[in-house]
Coordinates of C-alpha atoms and ligand atoms in Angstrom, one line a residue:
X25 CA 10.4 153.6 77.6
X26 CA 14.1 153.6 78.0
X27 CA 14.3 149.8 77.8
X28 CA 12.9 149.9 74.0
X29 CA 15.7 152.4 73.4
X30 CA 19.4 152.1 72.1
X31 CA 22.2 151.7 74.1
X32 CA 24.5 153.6 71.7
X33 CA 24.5 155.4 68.8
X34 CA 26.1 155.3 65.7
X35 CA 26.7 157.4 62.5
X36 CA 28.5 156.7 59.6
X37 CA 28.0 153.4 58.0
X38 CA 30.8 153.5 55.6
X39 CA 33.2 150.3 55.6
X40 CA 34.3 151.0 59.5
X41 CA 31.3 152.2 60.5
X42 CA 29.0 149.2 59.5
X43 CA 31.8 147.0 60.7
X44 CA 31.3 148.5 63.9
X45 CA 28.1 148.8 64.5
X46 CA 27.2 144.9 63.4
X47 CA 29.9 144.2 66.1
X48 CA 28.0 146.8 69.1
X49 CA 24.9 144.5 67.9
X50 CA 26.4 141.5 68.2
X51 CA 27.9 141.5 71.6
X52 CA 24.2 142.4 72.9
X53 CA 24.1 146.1 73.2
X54 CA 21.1 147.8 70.7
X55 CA 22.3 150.1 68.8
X56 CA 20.8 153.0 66.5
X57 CA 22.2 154.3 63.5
X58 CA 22.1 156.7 60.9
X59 CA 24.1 157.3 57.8
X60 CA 23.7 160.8 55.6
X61 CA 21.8 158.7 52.6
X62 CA 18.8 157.3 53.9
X63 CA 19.3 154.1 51.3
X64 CA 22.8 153.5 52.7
X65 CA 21.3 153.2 56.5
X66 CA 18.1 150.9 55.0
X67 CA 20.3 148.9 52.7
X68 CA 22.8 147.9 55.8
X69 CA 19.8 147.0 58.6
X70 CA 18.1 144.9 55.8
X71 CA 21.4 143.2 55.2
X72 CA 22.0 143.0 58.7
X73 CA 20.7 139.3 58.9
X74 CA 19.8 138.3 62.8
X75 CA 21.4 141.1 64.0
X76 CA 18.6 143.6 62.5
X77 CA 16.2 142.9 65.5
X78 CA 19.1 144.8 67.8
X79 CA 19.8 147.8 65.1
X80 CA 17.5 151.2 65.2
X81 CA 18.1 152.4 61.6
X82 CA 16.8 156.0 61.7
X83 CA 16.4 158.5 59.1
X84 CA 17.2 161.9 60.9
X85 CA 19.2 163.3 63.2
X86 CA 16.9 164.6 65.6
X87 CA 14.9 160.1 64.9
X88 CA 18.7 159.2 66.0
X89 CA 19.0 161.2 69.3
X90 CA 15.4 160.2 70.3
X91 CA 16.1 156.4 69.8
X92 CA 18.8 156.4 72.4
X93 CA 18.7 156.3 75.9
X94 CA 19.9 159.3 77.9
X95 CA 22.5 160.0 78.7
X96 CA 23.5 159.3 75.5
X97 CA 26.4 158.2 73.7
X98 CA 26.9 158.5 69.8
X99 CA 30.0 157.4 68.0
X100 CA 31.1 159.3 64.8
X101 CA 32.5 157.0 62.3
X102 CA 33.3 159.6 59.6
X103 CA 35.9 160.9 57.3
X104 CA 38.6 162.7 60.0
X105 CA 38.9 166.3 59.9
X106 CA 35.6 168.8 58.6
X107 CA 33.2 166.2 58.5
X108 CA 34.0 165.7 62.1
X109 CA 33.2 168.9 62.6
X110 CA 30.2 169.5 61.1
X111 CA 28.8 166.3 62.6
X112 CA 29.3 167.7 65.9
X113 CA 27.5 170.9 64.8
X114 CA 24.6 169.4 63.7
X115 CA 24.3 167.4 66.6
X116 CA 24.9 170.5 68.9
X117 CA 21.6 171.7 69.0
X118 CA 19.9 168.1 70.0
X119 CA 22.1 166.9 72.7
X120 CA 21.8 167.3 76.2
X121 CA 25.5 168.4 78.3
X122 CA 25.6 164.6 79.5
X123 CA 25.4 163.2 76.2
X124 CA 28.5 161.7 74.7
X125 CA 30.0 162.1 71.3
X126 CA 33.4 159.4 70.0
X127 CA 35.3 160.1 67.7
X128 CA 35.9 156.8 66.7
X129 CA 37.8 157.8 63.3
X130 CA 41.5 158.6 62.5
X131 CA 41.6 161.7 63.6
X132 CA 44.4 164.4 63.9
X133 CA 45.3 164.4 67.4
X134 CA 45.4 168.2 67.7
X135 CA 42.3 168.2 66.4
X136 CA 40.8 166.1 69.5
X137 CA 43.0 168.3 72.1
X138 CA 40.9 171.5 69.8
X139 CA 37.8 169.8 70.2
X140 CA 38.1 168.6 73.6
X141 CA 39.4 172.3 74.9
X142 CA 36.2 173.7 72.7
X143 CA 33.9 173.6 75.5
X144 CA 31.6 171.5 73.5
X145 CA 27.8 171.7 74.3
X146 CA 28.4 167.9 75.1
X147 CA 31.0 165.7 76.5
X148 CA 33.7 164.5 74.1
X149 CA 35.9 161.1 73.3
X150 CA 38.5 160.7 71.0
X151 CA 39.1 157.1 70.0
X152 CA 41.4 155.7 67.8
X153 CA 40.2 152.3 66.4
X154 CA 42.7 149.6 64.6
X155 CA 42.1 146.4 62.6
X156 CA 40.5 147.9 58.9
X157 CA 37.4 146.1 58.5
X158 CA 37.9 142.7 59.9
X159 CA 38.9 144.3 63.4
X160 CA 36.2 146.6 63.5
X161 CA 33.8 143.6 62.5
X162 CA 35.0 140.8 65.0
X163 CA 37.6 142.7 67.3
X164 CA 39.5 145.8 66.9
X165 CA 42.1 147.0 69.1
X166 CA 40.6 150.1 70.8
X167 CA 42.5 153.6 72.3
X168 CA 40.5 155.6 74.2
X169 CA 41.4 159.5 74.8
X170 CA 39.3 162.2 77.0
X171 CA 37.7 162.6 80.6
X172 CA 38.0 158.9 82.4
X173 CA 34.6 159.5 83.4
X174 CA 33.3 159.1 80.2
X175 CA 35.8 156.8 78.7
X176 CA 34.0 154.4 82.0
X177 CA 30.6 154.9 80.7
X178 CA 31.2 153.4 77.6
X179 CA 34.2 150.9 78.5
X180 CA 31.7 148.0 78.9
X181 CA 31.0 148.1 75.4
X182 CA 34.2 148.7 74.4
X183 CA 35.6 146.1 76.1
X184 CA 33.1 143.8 74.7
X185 CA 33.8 144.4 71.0
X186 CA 37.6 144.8 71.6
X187 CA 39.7 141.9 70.5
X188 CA 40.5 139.7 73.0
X189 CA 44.8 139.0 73.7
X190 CA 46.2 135.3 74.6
X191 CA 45.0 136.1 78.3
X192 CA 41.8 136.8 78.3
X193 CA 42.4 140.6 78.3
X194 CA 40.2 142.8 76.3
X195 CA 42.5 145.4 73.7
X196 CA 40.5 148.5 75.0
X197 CA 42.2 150.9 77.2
X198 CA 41.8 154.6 78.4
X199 CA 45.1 156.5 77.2
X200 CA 44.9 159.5 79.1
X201 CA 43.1 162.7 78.4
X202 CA 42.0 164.5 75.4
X203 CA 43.8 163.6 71.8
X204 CA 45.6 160.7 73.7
X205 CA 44.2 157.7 72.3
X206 CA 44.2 159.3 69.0
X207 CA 48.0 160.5 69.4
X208 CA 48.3 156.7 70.9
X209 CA 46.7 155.9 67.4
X210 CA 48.9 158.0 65.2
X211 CA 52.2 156.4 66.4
X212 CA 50.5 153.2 66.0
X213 CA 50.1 153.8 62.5
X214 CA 54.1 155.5 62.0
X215 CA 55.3 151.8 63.2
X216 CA 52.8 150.3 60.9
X217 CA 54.3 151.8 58.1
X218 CA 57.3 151.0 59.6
X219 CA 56.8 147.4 59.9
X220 CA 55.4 147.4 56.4
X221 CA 58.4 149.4 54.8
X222 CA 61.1 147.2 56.6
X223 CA 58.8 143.8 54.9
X224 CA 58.7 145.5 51.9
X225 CA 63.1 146.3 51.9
X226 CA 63.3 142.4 52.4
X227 CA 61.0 141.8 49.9
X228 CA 62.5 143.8 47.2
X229 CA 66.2 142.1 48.2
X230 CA 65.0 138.6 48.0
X231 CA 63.1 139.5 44.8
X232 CA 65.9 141.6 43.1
X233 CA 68.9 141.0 44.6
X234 CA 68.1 136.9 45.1
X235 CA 66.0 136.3 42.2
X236 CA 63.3 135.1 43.9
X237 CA 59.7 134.5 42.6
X238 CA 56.8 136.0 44.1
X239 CA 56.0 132.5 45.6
X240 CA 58.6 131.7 47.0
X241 CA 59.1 135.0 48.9
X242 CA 55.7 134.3 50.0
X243 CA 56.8 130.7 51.5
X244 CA 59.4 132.2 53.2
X245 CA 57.4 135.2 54.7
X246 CA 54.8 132.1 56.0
X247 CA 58.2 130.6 57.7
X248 CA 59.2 133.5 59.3
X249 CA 55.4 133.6 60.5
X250 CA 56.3 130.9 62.5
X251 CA 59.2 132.2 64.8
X252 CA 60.0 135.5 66.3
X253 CA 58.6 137.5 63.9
X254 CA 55.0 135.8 63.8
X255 CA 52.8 138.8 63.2
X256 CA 49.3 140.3 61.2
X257 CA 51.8 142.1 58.9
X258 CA 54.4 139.8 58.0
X259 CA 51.4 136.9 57.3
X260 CA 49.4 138.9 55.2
X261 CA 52.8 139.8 53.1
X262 CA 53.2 136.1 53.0
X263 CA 49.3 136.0 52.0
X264 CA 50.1 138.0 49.1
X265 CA 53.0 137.0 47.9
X266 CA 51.6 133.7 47.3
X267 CA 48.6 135.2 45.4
X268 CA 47.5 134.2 41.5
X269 CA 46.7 137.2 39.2
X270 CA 43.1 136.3 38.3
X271 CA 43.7 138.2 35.3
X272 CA 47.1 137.1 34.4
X273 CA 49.3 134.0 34.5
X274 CA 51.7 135.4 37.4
X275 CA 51.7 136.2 40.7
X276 CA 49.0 139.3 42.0
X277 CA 51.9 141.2 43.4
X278 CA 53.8 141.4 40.3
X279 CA 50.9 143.2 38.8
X280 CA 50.7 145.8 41.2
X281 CA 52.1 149.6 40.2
X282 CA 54.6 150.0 43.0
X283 CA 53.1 153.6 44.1
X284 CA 52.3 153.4 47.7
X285 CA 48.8 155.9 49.0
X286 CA 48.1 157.3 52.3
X287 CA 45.8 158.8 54.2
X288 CA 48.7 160.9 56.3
X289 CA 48.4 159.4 59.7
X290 CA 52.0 158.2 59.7
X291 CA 53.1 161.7 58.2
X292 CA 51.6 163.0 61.4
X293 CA 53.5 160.8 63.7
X294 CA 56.5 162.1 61.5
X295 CA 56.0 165.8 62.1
X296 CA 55.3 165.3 65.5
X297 CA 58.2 163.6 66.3
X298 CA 60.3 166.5 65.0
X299 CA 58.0 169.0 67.2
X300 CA 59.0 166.4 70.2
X301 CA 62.8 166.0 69.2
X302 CA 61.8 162.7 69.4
X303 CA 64.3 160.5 67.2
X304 CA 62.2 157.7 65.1
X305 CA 64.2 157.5 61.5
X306 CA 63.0 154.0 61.1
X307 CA 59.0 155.8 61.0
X308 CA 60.2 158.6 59.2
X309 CA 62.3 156.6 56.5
X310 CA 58.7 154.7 55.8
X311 CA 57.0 158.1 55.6
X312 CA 59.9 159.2 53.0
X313 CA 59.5 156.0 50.8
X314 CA 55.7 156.1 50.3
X315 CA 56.4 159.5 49.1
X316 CA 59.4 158.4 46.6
X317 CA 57.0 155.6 45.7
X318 CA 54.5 158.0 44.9
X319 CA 57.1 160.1 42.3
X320 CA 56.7 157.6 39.6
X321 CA 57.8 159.6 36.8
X322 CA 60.7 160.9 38.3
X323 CA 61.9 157.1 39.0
X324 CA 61.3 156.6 35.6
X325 CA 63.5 159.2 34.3
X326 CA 65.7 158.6 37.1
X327 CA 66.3 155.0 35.8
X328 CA 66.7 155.9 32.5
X329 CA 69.5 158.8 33.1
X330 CA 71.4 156.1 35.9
X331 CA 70.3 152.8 34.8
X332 CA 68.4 150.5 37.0
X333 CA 70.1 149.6 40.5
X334 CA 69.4 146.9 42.1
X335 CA 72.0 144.3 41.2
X336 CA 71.8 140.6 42.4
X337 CA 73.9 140.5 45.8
X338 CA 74.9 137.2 48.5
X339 CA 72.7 137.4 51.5
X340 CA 71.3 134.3 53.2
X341 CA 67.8 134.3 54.2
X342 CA 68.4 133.8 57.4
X343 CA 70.2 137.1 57.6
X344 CA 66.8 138.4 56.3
X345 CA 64.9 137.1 58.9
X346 CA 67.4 138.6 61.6
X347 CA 67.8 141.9 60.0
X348 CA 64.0 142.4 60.1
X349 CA 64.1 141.2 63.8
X350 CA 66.3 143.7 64.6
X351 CA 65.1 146.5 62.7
X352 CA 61.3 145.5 64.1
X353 CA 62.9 146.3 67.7
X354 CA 64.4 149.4 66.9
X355 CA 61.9 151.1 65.7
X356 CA 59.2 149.7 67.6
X357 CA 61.9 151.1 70.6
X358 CA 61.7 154.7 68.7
X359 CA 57.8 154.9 68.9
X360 CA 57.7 153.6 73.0
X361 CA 60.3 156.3 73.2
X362 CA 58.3 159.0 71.4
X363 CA 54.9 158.3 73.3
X364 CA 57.0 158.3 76.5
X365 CA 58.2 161.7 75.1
X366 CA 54.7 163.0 74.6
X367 CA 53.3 162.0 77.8
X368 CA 55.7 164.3 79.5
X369 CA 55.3 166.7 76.5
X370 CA 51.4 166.9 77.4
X371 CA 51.3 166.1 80.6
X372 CA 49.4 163.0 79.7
X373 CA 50.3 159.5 81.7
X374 CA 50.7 157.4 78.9
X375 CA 51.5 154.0 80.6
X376 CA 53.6 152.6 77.8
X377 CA 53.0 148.6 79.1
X378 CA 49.2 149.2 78.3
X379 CA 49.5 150.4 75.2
X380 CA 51.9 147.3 74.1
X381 CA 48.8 145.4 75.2
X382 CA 46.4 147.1 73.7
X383 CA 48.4 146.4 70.4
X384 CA 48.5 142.6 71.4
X385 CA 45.6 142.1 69.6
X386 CA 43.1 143.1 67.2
X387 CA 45.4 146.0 65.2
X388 CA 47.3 145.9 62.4
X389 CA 50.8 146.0 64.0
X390 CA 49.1 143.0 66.5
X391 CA 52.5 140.8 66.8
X392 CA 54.2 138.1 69.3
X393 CA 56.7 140.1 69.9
X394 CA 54.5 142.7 72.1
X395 CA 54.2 140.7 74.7
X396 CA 57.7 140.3 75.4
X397 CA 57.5 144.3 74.3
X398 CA 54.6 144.9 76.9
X399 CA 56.5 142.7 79.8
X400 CA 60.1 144.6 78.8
X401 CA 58.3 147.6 79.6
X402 CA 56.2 147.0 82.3
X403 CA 59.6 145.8 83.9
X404 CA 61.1 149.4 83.6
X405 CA 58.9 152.0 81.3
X406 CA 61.4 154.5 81.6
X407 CA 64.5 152.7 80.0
X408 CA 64.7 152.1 76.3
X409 CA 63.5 149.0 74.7
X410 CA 66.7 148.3 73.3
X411 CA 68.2 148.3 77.4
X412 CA 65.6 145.6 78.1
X413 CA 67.7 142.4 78.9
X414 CA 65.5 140.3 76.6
X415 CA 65.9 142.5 73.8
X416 CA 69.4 143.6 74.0
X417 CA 70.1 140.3 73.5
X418 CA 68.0 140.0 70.3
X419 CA 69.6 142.5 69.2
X420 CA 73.1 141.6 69.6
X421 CA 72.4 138.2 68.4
X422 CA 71.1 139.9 65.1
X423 CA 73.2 142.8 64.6
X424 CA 75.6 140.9 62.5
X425 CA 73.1 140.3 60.0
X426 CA 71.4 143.8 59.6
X427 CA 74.8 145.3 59.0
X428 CA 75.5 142.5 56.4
X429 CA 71.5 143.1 54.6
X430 CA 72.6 146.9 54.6
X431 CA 75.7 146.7 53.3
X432 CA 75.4 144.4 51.0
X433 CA 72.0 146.3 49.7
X434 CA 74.2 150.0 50.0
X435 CA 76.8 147.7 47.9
X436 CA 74.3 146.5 44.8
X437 CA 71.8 149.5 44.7
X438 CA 69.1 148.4 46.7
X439 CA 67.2 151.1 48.6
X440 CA 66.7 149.6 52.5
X441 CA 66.0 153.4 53.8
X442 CA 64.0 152.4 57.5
X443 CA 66.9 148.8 57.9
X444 CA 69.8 151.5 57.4
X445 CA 68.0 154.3 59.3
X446 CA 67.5 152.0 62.2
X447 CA 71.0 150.8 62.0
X448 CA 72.6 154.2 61.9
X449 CA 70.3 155.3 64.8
X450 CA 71.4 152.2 67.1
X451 CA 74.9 152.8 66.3
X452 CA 74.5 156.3 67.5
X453 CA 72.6 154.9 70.6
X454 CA 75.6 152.6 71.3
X455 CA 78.2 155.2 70.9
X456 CA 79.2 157.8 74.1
X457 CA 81.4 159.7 72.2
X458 CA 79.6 160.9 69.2
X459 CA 80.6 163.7 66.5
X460 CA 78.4 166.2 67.5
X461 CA 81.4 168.2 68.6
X462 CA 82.1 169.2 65.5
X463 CA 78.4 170.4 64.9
X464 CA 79.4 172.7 68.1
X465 CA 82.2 173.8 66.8
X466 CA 81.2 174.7 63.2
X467 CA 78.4 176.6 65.4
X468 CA 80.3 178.5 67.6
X469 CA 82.5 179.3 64.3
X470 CA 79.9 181.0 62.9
X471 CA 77.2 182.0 65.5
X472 CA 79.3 182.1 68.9
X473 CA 77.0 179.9 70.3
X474 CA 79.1 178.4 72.9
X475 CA 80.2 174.9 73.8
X476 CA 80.7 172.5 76.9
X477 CA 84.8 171.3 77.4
X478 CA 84.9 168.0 78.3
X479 CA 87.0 168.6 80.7
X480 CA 84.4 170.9 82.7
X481 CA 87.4 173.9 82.3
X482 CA 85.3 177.1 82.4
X483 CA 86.1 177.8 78.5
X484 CA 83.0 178.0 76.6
X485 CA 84.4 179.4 72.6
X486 CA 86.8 179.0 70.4
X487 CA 89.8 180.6 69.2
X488 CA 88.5 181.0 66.2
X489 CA 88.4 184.7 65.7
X490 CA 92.6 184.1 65.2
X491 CA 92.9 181.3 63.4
X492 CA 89.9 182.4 61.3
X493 CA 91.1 186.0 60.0
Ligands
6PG520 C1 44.3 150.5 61.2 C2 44.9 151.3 60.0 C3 44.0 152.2 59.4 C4 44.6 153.0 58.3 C5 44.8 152.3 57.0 C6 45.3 153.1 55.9 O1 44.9 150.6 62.3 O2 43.3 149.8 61.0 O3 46.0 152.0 60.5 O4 43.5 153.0 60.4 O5 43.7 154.0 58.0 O6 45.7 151.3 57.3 O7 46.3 154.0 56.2 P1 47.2 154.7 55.1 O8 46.2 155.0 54.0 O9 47.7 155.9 55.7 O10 48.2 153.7 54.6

């Protein structure tokens, strides 16, 4: 009987989730799914083409569970948060203990480690999945979280829709127990918007502060593509700067209100960094600007009480080019620095070479630069990225230029909030003696919370109480 069955399970056939599943069916494995409106789940199997013959649409619950072979597996590609929830209710009641339910959405990780510590009445993965549709079609970049023992009974499929990297390798990989691959996820998406904010700060100086049309920024985004910064992110940018608006005579991106969304995956990776005293300005200053974005009316008003700022200013493109280098490495070294900090937060091993191979290919941060990122690390996890040899030397080589693009944006009014915040961060990085002494002091001023000399003699407050009085 089993042989007639499905392999896996799948429900949710939204964007993602029919992605997905036409992927499971193409790389052999039969699959049976099941959305919540019937027409959805018939409309997708009859457009399914040759790949019907391996899809089991079913119309129930309790037809899903049947068509699949035990022990079963079952992937959940809905909205994160209560739907999740309620899924895994309603499945409760069917499912034997050895049947498996993924998570396979963008879920909260504290939500998995909840789930996962629930005692569920069935094992439990949580899975964070990267690439939007095309990725989740043809390859997406997979991060698997929970038991090891279940993450190896469904790694052959995994591994079989995962994008592939330059070697060979599949972009699948365990990340350690529980919410892992979906904490693995979230910072993922914190550098995303970090990679997308730091485009979009070059962007807005070659457009305002060079003059530049939308095409032409779009030519030299497709240069860039070409060198060190060959990436998804900066050739889509170059993609759409380039684009026609069908229903105007100028370019698409002109046409588009400049009020960013967000689904709150990098505010996540935000917050948590402040609950790990994790340092990662250059994610945080991307969280910050979607949210200015977002205040439309209050820029309006803004403008018109202080006038518009952006002024032209000098800066060569090449400076561009080097300032986003630089500021890609920093905060790419922020997030390897935060995971590290969670895996000893957590207790999970978060092997921090993986996961810059994982992110090789198939996600939307997929760039060249993470396999020099992946080898940096894998040569010494522990030290900061911007210690490795290869990229301390980027960075040295650009530095010049992202303190010129900042200045010179600080100078003319142009708001470059990640470029600077990476900036002021490396500066602090590269600096032994800071200023924080005088944060000491002002505390011990007023809370007699006590100090280190740096002279190691045994006198730990200050005389304030005499000169204060
Ligand atoms: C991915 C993306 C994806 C994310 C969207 C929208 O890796 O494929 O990170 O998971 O949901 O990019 O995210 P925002 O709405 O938060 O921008």
């Amino acid at each position: 009987m089993s042989e007639h069955k499905a392999q896996i399970g799948l429900i949710g056939l939204g964007t993602m989730g029919a992605a997905l599943a036409l992927n499971i069916a193409e790389k052999g494995f039969p699959i049976a799914v099941w959305n919540r409106t019937t027409e959805v789940t018939r409309r997708f199997h009859a457009e399914a083409g040759a790949l019907a013959a391996r899809i089991m649409p079913t119309e129930s619950l309790e037809a899903l569970v049947a068509a699949i072979a035990p022990p079963r597996a079952i992937i959940l590609m809905v909205p994160a948060g209560s739907a999740v929830d309620d899924q895994i209710a309603a499945l409760s009641p069917l499912l034997d203990p050895q049947d498996l339910i993924i998570d396979a959405g963008n879920a909260n990780f504290h939500d998995t480690n909840r789930r996962d510590a629930a005692g569920l009445a069935m094992r439990f993965l949580g899975m964070g999945v990267s690439g939007g549709e095309e990725g989740a079609r043809h390859g997406p970049a997979i991060m698997g979280g929970g038991a090891p023992e279940d993450w190896a009974r469904i790694a052959p499929i995994m591994e079989a829709i995962a994008a592939r990297a330059e070697d060979g390798s599949a972009c699948a990989t365990w990340m350690g127990e529980a919410g892992a691959g979906h904490f693995v996820k979230a910072v993922h998406n914190g550098i995303e918007y970090a990679d997308m904010q730091m485009i979009a700060e070059v962007y807005g100086v070659m457009r305002d502060g060079l003059g530049l049309p939308a095409a032409a920024i779009g030519e030299t985004f497709a240069g860039w593509n070409e060198g060190v910064l060959r990436s998804y992110l900066v050739e889509i940018s170059a993609a759409v700067a380039q684009a026609a608006d069908p229903l105007g005579s100028g370019p698409m991106l002109d046409a588009i209100l400049d009020a960013a969304g967000q689904k709150g995956t990098g505010r996540w990776t935000a917050v948590e960094a402040q609950h790990l005293a994790a340092p990662i300005p250059v994610i945080e200053a991307a969280v910050m600007a979607r949210n200015v974005s977002a205040r439309l009316e209050e820029r309006r008003v803004g403008e018109t009480r202080f006038g518009a700022a952006p002024q032209r200013c000098e800066v060569s493109l090449d400076a561009l080019e080097q300032a986003l280098i630089v500021g890609k490495i920093l905060c790419y070294a922020q997030g390897f620095a935060m995971i590290e900090a969670a895996g000893r937060a957590f207790g999970w091993q978060l092997d921090l070479p993986a996961i810059a191979r994982v992110w090789r290919a198939g996600c939307i941060i997929r760039s060249d630069m993470l396999n020099d990122m992946a080898a940096a690390l894998a040569d010494d996890a522990g030290r900061n990225l911007i210690l490795a040899p290869f990229f301390a030397d980027k960075i040295e080589a650009g530095l010049p230029a992202l303190r010129q693009v900042v200045a010179q944006a600080a100078l003319h009014g142009h708001a470059v909030p990640a470029l600077s915040a990476g900036l002021s961060w490396f500066d602090m990085m590269r600096t032994a003696r800071g200023t924080a002494n005088m944060i000491q002091a002002q505390r011990d001023f007023f809370g007699a919370h006590g100090f280190e000399r740096l002279d190691g003699q045994d006198l730990h407050h200050g005389p304030w109480g005499q000169s204060a009085g």
